[in-house]
């Protein structure tokens, strides 16, 4: 599998950076004055894209890093229900969703859904949705 399919796309990575997500990953997207972007790997530990190297750059978060950023559960104060996160393949794409289990009859209700061509992008889209809609706050460095 190509590395590009295991990290958030450049477009979504830039959006996460714009939203204030801490820019720390082992992989980064780098661009220059050309329309092409490159993935960069840091063998010396997580690189901090805020340090700068002279080009435009942002963290290229992996599927695992995005999974750790997503809350395991969301709590709805209005009806007292919990939603739990799920990532799974769906025909030709991937889904990241929060869903509720209703118990007795074994039914599930999907509450929030994001779809993309890769699991990393589906998770990145969900993270963006949660931040933009106030379901979670970005944790800034202290």
Coordinates of C-alpha atoms in Angstrom, one line a residue:
X1 CA 0.0 0.0 0.0
X2 CA 1.3 3.4 -0.9
X3 CA 2.3 5.7 2.0
X4 CA 0.0 8.4 0.7
X5 CA -3.0 6.2 1.4
X6 CA -1.9 5.8 5.0
X7 CA -1.9 9.5 5.9
X8 CA -4.3 12.3 5.7
X9 CA -4.3 14.0 2.3
X10 CA -2.5 17.3 1.9
X11 CA -5.8 19.2 1.7
X12 CA -7.1 17.7 5.0
X13 CA -3.8 18.0 6.7
X14 CA -3.7 21.7 5.8
X15 CA -7.2 22.1 7.2
X16 CA -6.3 20.4 10.5
X17 CA -3.3 22.8 10.8
X18 CA -5.6 25.8 10.1
X19 CA -7.9 24.6 12.9
X20 CA -5.0 24.6 15.3
X21 CA -4.3 20.9 15.7
X22 CA -0.8 20.4 17.1
X23 CA 1.6 19.9 14.3
X24 CA 3.6 16.9 15.5
X25 CA 4.0 13.7 13.5
X26 CA 6.6 11.4 12.1
X27 CA 5.4 12.3 8.6
X28 CA 4.9 15.7 7.1
X29 CA 3.6 17.2 3.8
X30 CA 6.0 19.7 2.2
X31 CA 5.3 22.0 -0.7
X32 CA 7.4 24.5 -2.5
X33 CA 6.5 26.9 -5.3
X34 CA 5.5 24.0 -7.5
X35 CA 2.1 22.3 -7.5
X36 CA 3.6 19.1 -6.2
X37 CA 3.7 18.0 -2.6
X38 CA 6.2 15.6 -1.0
X39 CA 5.9 13.4 2.1
X40 CA 8.7 13.7 4.6
X41 CA 9.7 11.2 7.2
X42 CA 11.5 12.1 10.4
X43 CA 13.8 9.3 11.6
X44 CA 14.8 11.3 14.7
X45 CA 11.3 11.3 16.3
X46 CA 8.2 13.4 15.7
X47 CA 9.0 16.4 13.6
X48 CA 7.4 19.7 14.6
X49 CA 6.3 21.4 11.5
X50 CA 6.1 24.7 13.3
X51 CA 9.9 24.8 13.5
X52 CA 10.0 25.3 9.8
X53 CA 12.5 24.4 7.0
X54 CA 11.8 27.2 4.6
X55 CA 8.9 25.5 2.7
X56 CA 5.2 25.3 3.4
X57 CA 4.5 22.2 5.5
X58 CA 2.1 20.5 7.8
X59 CA 1.9 17.2 9.6
X60 CA 0.8 14.2 7.6
X61 CA -1.1 12.4 10.3
X62 CA -1.3 8.6 10.0
X63 CA -4.4 6.4 10.4
X64 CA -3.1 5.5 13.9
X65 CA -2.3 9.1 14.9
X66 CA -5.8 10.2 13.8
X67 CA -7.4 7.3 15.7
X68 CA -5.7 8.4 18.9
X69 CA -6.9 12.0 18.4
X70 CA -10.6 11.0 17.9
X71 CA -12.6 10.7 21.1
X72 CA -13.6 7.1 21.8
X73 CA -17.0 8.3 22.8
X74 CA -19.2 11.4 22.5
X75 CA -21.9 12.2 25.0
X76 CA -25.1 13.9 24.0
X77 CA -26.3 16.0 26.9
X78 CA -29.8 16.4 25.5
X79 CA -30.8 12.7 25.6
X80 CA -28.1 11.2 27.8
X81 CA -26.9 8.8 25.1
X82 CA -23.3 7.9 24.3
X83 CA -22.0 7.5 20.7
X84 CA -18.9 5.4 20.0
X85 CA -16.5 5.7 17.1
X86 CA -16.2 3.1 14.3
X87 CA -14.0 3.0 11.2
X88 CA -14.7 0.5 8.5
X89 CA -14.5 -0.1 4.8
X90 CA -17.7 0.5 2.7
X91 CA -17.6 -0.8 -0.9
X92 CA -15.1 1.5 -2.6
X93 CA -14.4 3.9 0.3
X94 CA -14.1 4.2 4.1
X95 CA -16.5 5.3 6.8
X96 CA -15.7 6.9 10.1
X97 CA -18.8 7.2 12.2
X98 CA -20.2 7.7 15.7
X99 CA -23.1 5.4 16.4
X100 CA -25.4 4.5 19.2
X101 CA -26.4 1.1 20.4
X102 CA -30.0 0.8 21.5
X103 CA -29.7 -2.4 23.4
X104 CA -32.7 -4.7 23.7
X105 CA -33.5 -5.1 20.0
X106 CA -29.8 -5.0 19.0
X107 CA -30.2 -2.0 16.7
X108 CA -27.6 0.7 16.0
X109 CA -28.2 4.2 15.0
X110 CA -25.5 6.2 13.1
X111 CA -25.3 9.7 14.4
X112 CA -22.3 11.3 12.6
X113 CA -20.7 9.9 9.4
X114 CA -17.7 10.9 7.3
X115 CA -16.7 9.0 4.1
X116 CA -13.5 9.2 2.0
X117 CA -11.4 7.1 -0.3
X118 CA -9.0 6.2 2.5
X119 CA -9.4 5.4 6.2
X120 CA -6.9 8.2 7.0
X121 CA -9.0 10.8 5.2
X122 CA -12.3 9.5 6.7
X123 CA -10.8 9.9 10.2
X124 CA -9.3 13.4 9.3
X125 CA -12.7 14.5 8.0
X126 CA -14.4 13.3 11.2
X127 CA -11.8 15.1 13.3
X128 CA -12.4 18.3 11.3
X129 CA -16.2 17.9 11.8
X130 CA -15.9 17.4 15.5
X131 CA -13.7 20.5 16.0
X132 CA -15.7 22.8 13.7
X133 CA -19.0 21.8 15.4
X134 CA -17.7 22.1 19.0
X135 CA -17.8 18.5 19.9
X136 CA -14.1 18.7 20.9
X137 CA -11.5 21.4 21.5
X138 CA -8.1 21.5 20.0
X139 CA -5.5 20.9 22.7
X140 CA -2.8 23.5 22.3
X141 CA 0.7 23.1 23.7
X142 CA 1.2 24.7 27.1

